């Protein structure tokens, strides 16, 4: 149903600052995923099996630490009126820790180098979570209604797309311009860390000093978790008590699996289906760049038909576009970029709408219960997203292993059996499509409409189990 409410005008400083925070999130999410494994195996001499553990362990750590950070940020927000101190702590600590990730001492190689990287990665991931979890919680507190949250998130997703493209292309360019090798990676890490930190500082600068979430005046201060187990219990409580959050998170995790699988399969498609390792750049751009074009339209669509309906449409388009890539196994060609670009148009909505729906859940929960749990919700959300994006490549590698993919250690591309070539295309097309279609099941039961979210002071049965 078309919204008829008067649009809420958010301060330009808030909108701009929040959008620029995506420079930090895009950089931290893109650069390690793109080059860290290659840095480990081809610069530090770390065995591939050990390298896989190095890049996985910090993701598991995120799942543990994010709910704790979320709970602590809720306490801070209740006592001090905002989450700005968390944003600032993450912003000022990330540059050097991110630089250390790619600044392994020259005396360390092999297993010793792996230890350095995993410790630095865990430290950098912790600093990132200190920023990212409260950052995700902010829209529920700075945008007061259903539509304003979408308008706040749309510029953020557009900036995120630019950041992903800039770090994905610019990081290797900086590395190579600095001479490559350890020196090149060290320079890239330092430059990347500074830019990530500046983006996070912009979000801190733009965040209001007093949150505006609608919580009753007599709302109690959320209890401070004394142990990680307490925070995990708080996180599990939100899943148990809030069906709307449970269904939205299930949808988003399945979609993170789908996009993670497609991104992980892109290099294999470029090399073995399109016949050029360099084609991955164009596949990457085709999947991410369309977000810059459609974000204004996506915002208007949400206002006209509602976020759930818009997300359903975007998810269906993504699944159909991914499935249309299956003929690439027999007829590869430039047409592939068209299908990937269609998936990219849908990917923009799959990023925007769930992130705009999450603060709706947080706002309704705060209104109903009288306690702001946006940080806990953000911690559980970040943990779920991290797990989804991490497991997407795992599904792809499992499919390649099952279809007989032949690994290589040199620069020469080896001939793959027909079954492996089929597995590559299926992992890039059918697998993401199936996961996207599956995500529509929990989405269909998501209950929060604009009328429910913006109902003044009326407890919502839709959020309760």
XYZ file of N, CA and C in Angstrom, residues 283-464:
546
model
N 33.067 -9.186 -13.829
C 31.988 -9.857 -13.106
C 31.711 -9.152 -11.785
N 32.774 -8.787 -11.091
C 32.649 -8.096 -9.809
C 31.944 -6.751 -9.991
N 32.362 -6.006 -11.011
C 31.754 -4.700 -11.263
C 30.289 -4.841 -11.666
N 29.987 -5.860 -12.486
C 28.608 -6.052 -12.935
C 27.681 -6.393 -11.778
N 28.206 -7.070 -10.764
C 27.374 -7.462 -9.628
C 27.173 -6.323 -8.637
N 28.157 -5.426 -8.512
C 28.111 -4.410 -7.459
C 27.686 -3.038 -7.986
N 28.173 -2.648 -9.163
C 27.954 -1.288 -9.663
C 26.488 -0.917 -9.851
N 25.592 -1.835 -10.266
C 24.195 -1.413 -10.476
C 23.523 -0.796 -9.250
N 24.038 -1.076 -8.068
C 23.445 -0.482 -6.863
C 23.467 1.039 -6.928
N 24.468 1.605 -7.590
C 24.566 3.057 -7.688
C 23.442 3.639 -8.544
N 22.956 2.843 -9.499
C 21.958 3.322 -10.441
C 20.537 3.210 -9.908
N 20.275 2.178 -9.133
C 18.888 1.860 -8.777
C 18.483 2.302 -7.373
N 19.419 2.847 -6.589
C 19.073 3.132 -5.201
C 17.916 4.122 -5.063
N 17.874 5.221 -5.834
C 16.699 6.105 -5.711
C 15.394 5.403 -6.070
N 15.432 4.566 -7.107
C 14.234 3.819 -7.493
C 13.846 2.816 -6.410
N 14.848 2.182 -5.807
C 14.569 1.198 -4.761
C 13.897 1.861 -3.561
N 14.328 3.065 -3.243
C 13.715 3.786 -2.125
C 12.254 4.121 -2.419
N 11.982 4.600 -3.633
C 10.599 4.929 -4.002
C 9.732 3.681 -4.053
N 10.299 2.573 -4.529
C 9.533 1.325 -4.579
C 9.135 0.881 -3.179
N 10.063 0.996 -2.236
C 9.756 0.622 -0.856
C 8.619 1.468 -0.301
N 8.649 2.761 -0.589
C 7.599 3.650 -0.091
C 6.246 3.307 -0.718
N 6.249 2.838 -1.956
C 4.997 2.560 -2.659
C 4.387 1.225 -2.253
N 5.221 0.174 -2.154
C 4.658 -1.166 -1.941
C 5.016 -1.761 -0.585
N 5.900 -1.133 0.161
C 6.327 -1.686 1.435
C 7.635 -2.444 1.302
N 8.390 -2.534 2.401
C 9.727 -3.127 2.351
C 9.679 -4.626 2.092
N 8.743 -5.331 2.718
C 8.703 -6.782 2.522
C 8.389 -7.129 1.082
N 7.416 -6.461 0.479
C 7.074 -6.736 -0.917
C 8.225 -6.382 -1.839
N 8.885 -5.242 -1.571
C 10.029 -4.850 -2.390
C 11.168 -5.863 -2.271
N 11.420 -6.346 -1.053
C 12.471 -7.347 -0.858
C 12.104 -8.660 -1.541
N 10.854 -9.028 -1.504
C 10.420 -10.244 -2.200
C 10.689 -10.128 -3.693
N 10.374 -8.965 -4.272
C 10.633 -8.762 -5.690
C 12.108 -8.801 -6.028
N 12.936 -8.139 -5.196
C 14.380 -8.130 -5.442
C 14.968 -9.532 -5.334
N 14.524 -10.288 -4.337
C 15.030 -11.649 -4.145
C 14.645 -12.547 -5.313
N 13.413 -12.422 -5.782
C 12.965 -13.230 -6.917
C 13.765 -12.891 -8.162
N 14.012 -11.598 -8.404
C 14.809 -11.198 -9.557
C 16.221 -11.755 -9.460
N 16.814 -11.686 -8.272
C 18.165 -12.231 -8.092
C 18.192 -13.723 -8.410
N 17.221 -14.468 -7.891
C 17.193 -15.918 -8.109
C 17.021 -16.255 -9.583
N 16.133 -15.547 -10.269
C 15.898 -15.811 -11.687
C 17.136 -15.451 -12.512
N 17.761 -14.306 -12.183
C 18.967 -13.899 -12.903
C 20.096 -14.898 -12.697
N 20.270 -15.368 -11.451
C 21.311 -16.364 -11.182
C 21.037 -17.655 -11.939
N 19.785 -18.091 -11.932
C 19.433 -19.334 -12.620
C 19.643 -19.219 -14.120
N 19.473 -18.013 -14.669
C 19.655 -17.822 -16.114
C 21.093 -18.004 -16.552
N 22.040 -18.073 -15.584
C 23.453 -18.268 -15.918
C 23.805 -19.725 -16.178
N 22.894 -20.639 -15.923
C 23.198 -22.060 -16.097
C 23.622 -22.408 -17.524
N 22.998 -21.850 -18.578
C 23.451 -22.180 -19.951
C 24.891 -21.797 -20.242
N 25.518 -21.008 -19.363
C 26.921 -20.657 -19.551
C 27.803 -21.896 -19.644
N 27.367 -23.005 -19.064
C 28.156 -24.241 -19.138
C 28.372 -24.668 -20.584
N 27.410 -24.419 -21.442
C 27.493 -24.871 -22.831
C 27.679 -23.715 -23.813
N 27.204 -22.510 -23.448
C 27.296 -21.369 -24.366
C 27.837 -20.150 -23.613
N 29.123 -20.159 -23.236
C 29.676 -18.991 -22.542
C 29.807 -17.820 -23.507
N 29.757 -16.627 -22.986
C 29.901 -15.454 -23.844
C 29.613 -14.173 -23.086
N 29.691 -13.028 -23.779
C 29.462 -11.732 -23.126
C 28.074 -11.572 -22.516
N 27.110 -12.375 -22.969
C 25.756 -12.286 -22.410
C 25.748 -12.544 -20.898
N 26.777 -13.227 -20.419
C 26.851 -13.546 -18.992
C 26.819 -12.273 -18.146
N 27.476 -11.217 -18.632
C 27.531 -9.983 -17.852
C 26.153 -9.344 -17.699
N 25.284 -9.555 -18.674
C 23.931 -9.014 -18.588
C 23.171 -9.690 -17.443
N 23.266 -11.022 -17.375
C 22.584 -11.743 -16.296
C 23.155 -11.367 -14.937
N 24.482 -11.221 -14.869
C 25.106 -10.840 -13.602
C 24.677 -9.423 -13.206
N 24.565 -8.519 -14.185
C 24.117 -7.157 -13.892
C 22.680 -7.149 -13.378
N 21.822 -8.006 -13.920
C 20.451 -8.119 -13.404
C 20.467 -8.608 -11.953
N 21.335 -9.586 -11.684
C 21.492 -10.029 -10.296
C 21.999 -8.888 -9.426
N 22.866 -8.026 -9.996
C 23.376 -6.882 -9.252
C 22.300 -5.859 -8.924
N 21.367 -5.648 -9.856
C 20.238 -4.764 -9.576
C 19.450 -5.280 -8.374
N 19.216 -6.590 -8.364
C 18.476 -7.200 -7.256
C 19.298 -7.181 -5.972
N 20.601 -7.361 -6.098
C 21.483 -7.380 -4.927
C 21.396 -6.066 -4.159
N 21.218 -4.960 -4.885
C 21.070 -3.673 -4.216
C 19.881 -3.689 -3.272
N 18.744 -4.212 -3.732
C 17.571 -4.303 -2.878
C 17.743 -5.281 -1.744
N 18.458 -6.379 -2.001
C 18.684 -7.388 -0.969
C 19.595 -6.866 0.143
N 20.342 -5.813 -0.138
C 21.132 -5.156 0.903
C 20.323 -4.065 1.599
N 19.624 -3.260 0.809
C 18.916 -2.104 1.364
C 17.748 -2.502 2.264
N 16.849 -3.325 1.757
C 15.587 -3.550 2.467
C 15.758 -4.265 3.811
N 16.545 -5.334 3.910
C 16.701 -5.944 5.241
C 17.321 -4.994 6.259
N 18.308 -4.195 5.830
C 18.939 -3.258 6.755
C 17.984 -2.138 7.147
N 17.002 -1.833 6.294
C 15.981 -0.852 6.647
C 14.871 -1.469 7.489
N 14.696 -2.781 7.417
C 13.675 -3.465 8.214
C 14.169 -3.762 9.627
N 15.469 -3.978 9.787
C 16.016 -4.286 11.106
C 15.719 -3.183 12.129
N 15.931 -1.889 11.817
C 15.583 -0.869 12.812
C 14.088 -0.790 13.099
N 13.246 -1.215 12.147
C 11.812 -1.297 12.449
C 11.566 -2.294 13.576
N 12.214 -3.458 13.486
C 12.079 -4.475 14.538
C 12.573 -3.925 15.866
N 13.725 -3.251 15.839
C 14.294 -2.705 17.081
C 13.395 -1.646 17.691
N 12.819 -0.775 16.850
C 11.969 0.294 17.361
C 10.682 -0.259 17.971
N 10.065 -1.235 17.307
C 8.835 -1.824 17.832
C 9.130 -2.587 19.125
N 10.246 -3.292 19.166
C 10.625 -4.023 20.372
C 10.829 -3.057 21.537
N 11.520 -1.940 21.286
C 11.751 -0.949 22.349
C 10.438 -0.338 22.819
N 9.541 -0.069 21.874
C 8.252 0.503 22.243
C 7.430 -0.466 23.093
N 7.472 -1.750 22.736
C 6.664 -2.747 23.442
C 7.220 -3.083 24.814
N 8.562 -3.164 24.923
C 9.175 -3.678 26.143
C 9.738 -2.586 27.037
N 9.932 -1.387 26.485
C 10.474 -0.322 27.297
C 11.966 -0.408 27.525
N 12.659 -1.262 26.772
C 14.107 -1.394 26.869
C 14.674 -1.409 25.458
N 15.682 -0.587 25.223
C 16.334 -0.532 23.916
C 17.308 -1.700 23.783
N 16.997 -2.647 22.893
C 17.890 -3.793 22.651
C 18.478 -3.741 21.242
N 18.555 -2.556 20.652
C 19.048 -2.437 19.284
C 20.472 -2.969 19.150
N 21.297 -2.762 20.175
C 22.670 -3.261 20.119
C 22.738 -4.772 20.127
N 21.934 -5.418 20.974
C 21.896 -6.883 20.993
C 21.413 -7.405 19.644
N 20.356 -6.791 19.118
C 19.866 -7.205 17.802
C 20.952 -7.022 16.745
N 21.672 -5.886 16.813
C 22.749 -5.648 15.860
C 23.874 -6.656 15.992
N 24.187 -7.065 17.220
C 25.229 -8.065 17.425
C 24.860 -9.413 16.854
N 23.620 -9.848 17.101
C 23.165 -11.127 16.546
C 23.114 -11.046 15.029
N 22.660 -9.914 14.515
C 22.570 -9.717 13.064
C 23.955 -9.798 12.416
N 24.927 -9.086 12.990
C 26.281 -9.088 12.445
C 26.893 -10.484 12.495
N 26.647 -11.207 13.582
C 27.149 -12.578 13.697
C 26.530 -13.459 12.624
N 25.221 -13.310 12.399
C 24.564 -14.108 11.361
C 25.067 -13.772 9.986
N 25.238 -12.488 9.698
C 25.755 -12.082 8.391
C 27.167 -12.616 8.175
N 28.001 -12.506 9.221
C 29.374 -13.007 9.124
C 29.391 -14.496 8.828
N 28.552 -15.250 9.537
C 28.496 -16.695 9.310
C 28.028 -17.004 7.896
N 27.020 -16.268 7.422
C 26.510 -16.517 6.084
C 27.538 -16.251 5.008
N 28.200 -15.091 5.097
C 29.202 -14.749 4.093
C 30.401 -15.683 4.151
N 30.742 -16.181 5.354
C 31.875 -17.095 5.489
C 31.552 -18.477 4.947
N 30.294 -18.927 5.131
C 29.916 -20.270 4.697
C 29.585 -20.338 3.212
N 29.292 -19.191 2.582
C 29.028 -19.196 1.145
C 30.194 -19.785 0.354
N 31.421 -19.273 0.560
C 32.566 -19.878 -0.129
C 32.784 -21.342 0.258
N 32.460 -21.708 1.505
C 32.604 -23.106 1.918
C 31.700 -24.015 1.091
N 30.473 -23.572 0.840
C 29.556 -24.353 -0.002
C 30.106 -24.504 -1.410
N 30.685 -23.429 -1.938
C 31.258 -23.486 -3.286
C 32.419 -24.474 -3.336
N 33.328 -24.387 -2.378
C 34.473 -25.297 -2.362
C 34.029 -26.743 -2.197
N 32.995 -26.958 -1.375
C 32.469 -28.309 -1.224
C 31.899 -28.843 -2.518
N 31.186 -27.998 -3.261
C 30.632 -28.431 -4.539
C 31.738 -28.726 -5.553
N 32.768 -27.904 -5.569
C 33.889 -28.149 -6.484
C 34.607 -29.448 -6.133
N 34.795 -29.693 -4.840
C 35.446 -30.940 -4.421
C 34.617 -32.150 -4.834
N 33.304 -32.025 -4.680
C 32.428 -33.152 -5.010
C 32.385 -33.435 -6.509
N 32.671 -32.420 -7.328
C 32.600 -32.613 -8.780
C 33.971 -32.840 -9.414
N 35.010 -33.011 -8.575
C 36.315 -33.415 -9.097
C 37.207 -32.291 -9.552
N 37.067 -31.103 -8.964
C 37.909 -29.981 -9.348
C 39.377 -30.283 -9.045
N 40.276 -29.917 -9.986
C 41.710 -30.177 -9.854
C 42.417 -28.884 -9.450
N 43.037 -28.883 -8.275
C 43.763 -27.701 -7.806
C 45.086 -27.573 -8.532
N 45.705 -26.390 -8.393
C 47.003 -26.160 -9.031
C 47.901 -25.378 -8.095
N 49.185 -25.497 -8.304
C 50.149 -24.767 -7.496
C 50.931 -23.753 -8.310
N 50.905 -23.854 -9.636
C 51.630 -22.925 -10.489
C 50.709 -21.954 -11.192
N 51.259 -21.230 -12.175
C 50.486 -20.235 -12.902
C 49.721 -20.822 -14.080
N 50.076 -22.027 -14.488
C 49.430 -22.634 -15.655
C 48.050 -23.151 -15.282
N 47.045 -22.745 -16.041
C 45.680 -23.202 -15.809
C 45.566 -24.650 -16.260
N 45.122 -25.532 -15.374
C 45.031 -26.945 -15.697
C 43.667 -27.250 -16.290
N 43.634 -28.306 -17.115
C 42.368 -28.739 -17.697
C 41.511 -29.401 -16.629
N 40.265 -29.024 -16.571
C 39.343 -29.567 -15.583
C 38.441 -30.620 -16.230
N 38.064 -31.656 -15.478
C 37.098 -32.617 -16.007
C 35.755 -31.938 -16.263
N 34.959 -32.538 -17.126
C 33.655 -31.955 -17.458
C 32.783 -31.787 -16.221
N 32.888 -32.728 -15.293
C 32.070 -32.633 -14.078
C 32.435 -31.397 -13.266
N 33.722 -31.052 -13.207
C 34.148 -29.874 -12.452
C 33.686 -28.587 -13.133
N 33.750 -28.551 -14.465
C 33.263 -27.379 -15.190
C 31.776 -27.165 -14.945
N 31.041 -28.268 -14.882
C 29.616 -28.167 -14.553
C 29.429 -27.692 -13.114
N 30.247 -28.226 -12.207
C 30.158 -27.826 -10.807
C 30.416 -26.345 -10.617
N 31.356 -25.776 -11.371
C 31.653 -24.346 -11.269
C 30.433 -23.515 -11.634
N 29.793 -23.867 -12.744
C 28.632 -23.098 -13.196
C 27.452 -23.285 -12.244
N 27.251 -24.510 -11.781
C 26.148 -24.756 -10.841
C 26.365 -23.975 -9.542
N 27.607 -23.917 -9.066
C 27.911 -23.183 -7.839
C 27.677 -21.686 -8.008
N 27.807 -21.184 -9.229
C 27.642 -19.762 -9.503
C 26.205 -19.393 -9.843
N 25.397 -20.383 -10.200
C 24.048 -20.079 -10.677
C 22.964 -20.783 -9.866
N 22.929 -22.101 -9.928
C 21.849 -22.856 -9.287
C 21.920 -22.727 -7.769
N 23.116 -22.813 -7.197
C 23.261 -22.723 -5.742
C 22.766 -21.385 -5.200
N 23.230 -20.228 -5.718
C 22.695 -18.956 -5.213
C 21.189 -18.805 -5.452
N 20.714 -19.294 -6.602
C 19.279 -19.197 -6.894
C 18.465 -19.991 -5.883
N 18.909 -21.204 -5.574
C 18.177 -22.047 -4.629
C 18.147 -21.412 -3.240
N 19.276 -20.847 -2.808
C 19.326 -20.195 -1.495
C 18.428 -18.961 -1.457
N 18.406 -18.202 -2.557
C 17.554 -17.019 -2.608
C 16.079 -17.399 -2.559
N 15.696 -18.407 -3.331
C 14.306 -18.864 -3.291
C 13.939 -19.366 -1.893
N 14.873 -20.072 -1.252
C 14.618 -20.584 0.093
C 14.401 -19.445 1.086
N 15.087 -18.323 0.888
C 14.948 -17.194 1.819
C 13.557 -16.570 1.768
N 12.810 -16.834 0.705
C 11.459 -16.284 0.607
C 10.500 -16.918 1.607
N 10.822 -18.118 2.095
C 9.930 -18.801 3.034
C 9.812 -18.055 4.357
N 10.916 -17.758 5.053
C 10.756 -16.964 6.288
C 10.288 -15.545 6.009
N 10.680 -14.982 4.860
C 10.265 -13.622 4.543
C 8.744 -13.519 4.417
N 8.115 -14.552 3.895
C 6.664 -14.527 3.713
C 5.929 -14.379 5.038
N 6.561 -14.757 6.141
C 5.911 -14.699 7.459
C 6.377 -13.499 8.284
N 7.150 -12.610 7.675
C 7.584 -11.397 8.385
C 6.374 -10.491 8.585
N 6.081 -10.051 9.819
C 4.773 -9.449 10.100
C 4.698 -7.927 10.151
N 5.831 -7.217 10.094
C 5.783 -5.796 10.410
C 5.512 -4.938 9.177
N 4.336 -4.375 9.104
C 3.977 -3.421 8.070
C 4.225 -2.004 8.574
N 4.078 -1.026 7.682
C 4.250 0.365 8.089
C 3.245 0.748 9.178
N 2.012 0.253 9.052
C 0.979 0.585 10.039
C 1.359 0.091 11.428
N 1.956 -1.089 11.499
C 2.358 -1.640 12.794
C 3.558 -0.879 13.346
N 4.541 -0.611 12.491
C 5.782 0.025 12.948
C 5.522 1.432 13.465
N 4.689 2.189 12.766
C 4.477 3.589 13.117
C 3.262 3.825 14.004
N 2.598 2.742 14.477
C 1.465 2.915 15.387
C 1.951 3.536 16.689
N 1.448 4.692 17.072
C 1.984 5.379 18.267
C 1.598 4.711 19.561
N 2.604 4.196 20.267
C 2.404 3.693 21.618
C 1.518 2.489 21.752
N 1.299 1.750 20.651
C 0.417 0.591 20.701
C 1.262 -0.670 20.734
N 1.238 -1.463 21.778
C 2.011 -2.705 21.809
C 1.655 -3.596 20.635
N 2.662 -4.225 20.043
C 2.477 -4.993 18.826
C 2.526 -6.480 19.106
N 1.440 -7.165 18.838
C 1.424 -8.622 19.005
C 2.286 -9.291 17.932
N 2.531 -8.582 16.816
C 3.269 -9.203 15.709
C 4.708 -9.505 16.057
N 5.260 -8.837 17.062
C 6.657 -9.095 17.416
C 6.823 -10.188 18.435
N 5.710 -10.615 19.049
C 5.808 -11.577 20.135
C 5.598 -12.997 19.645
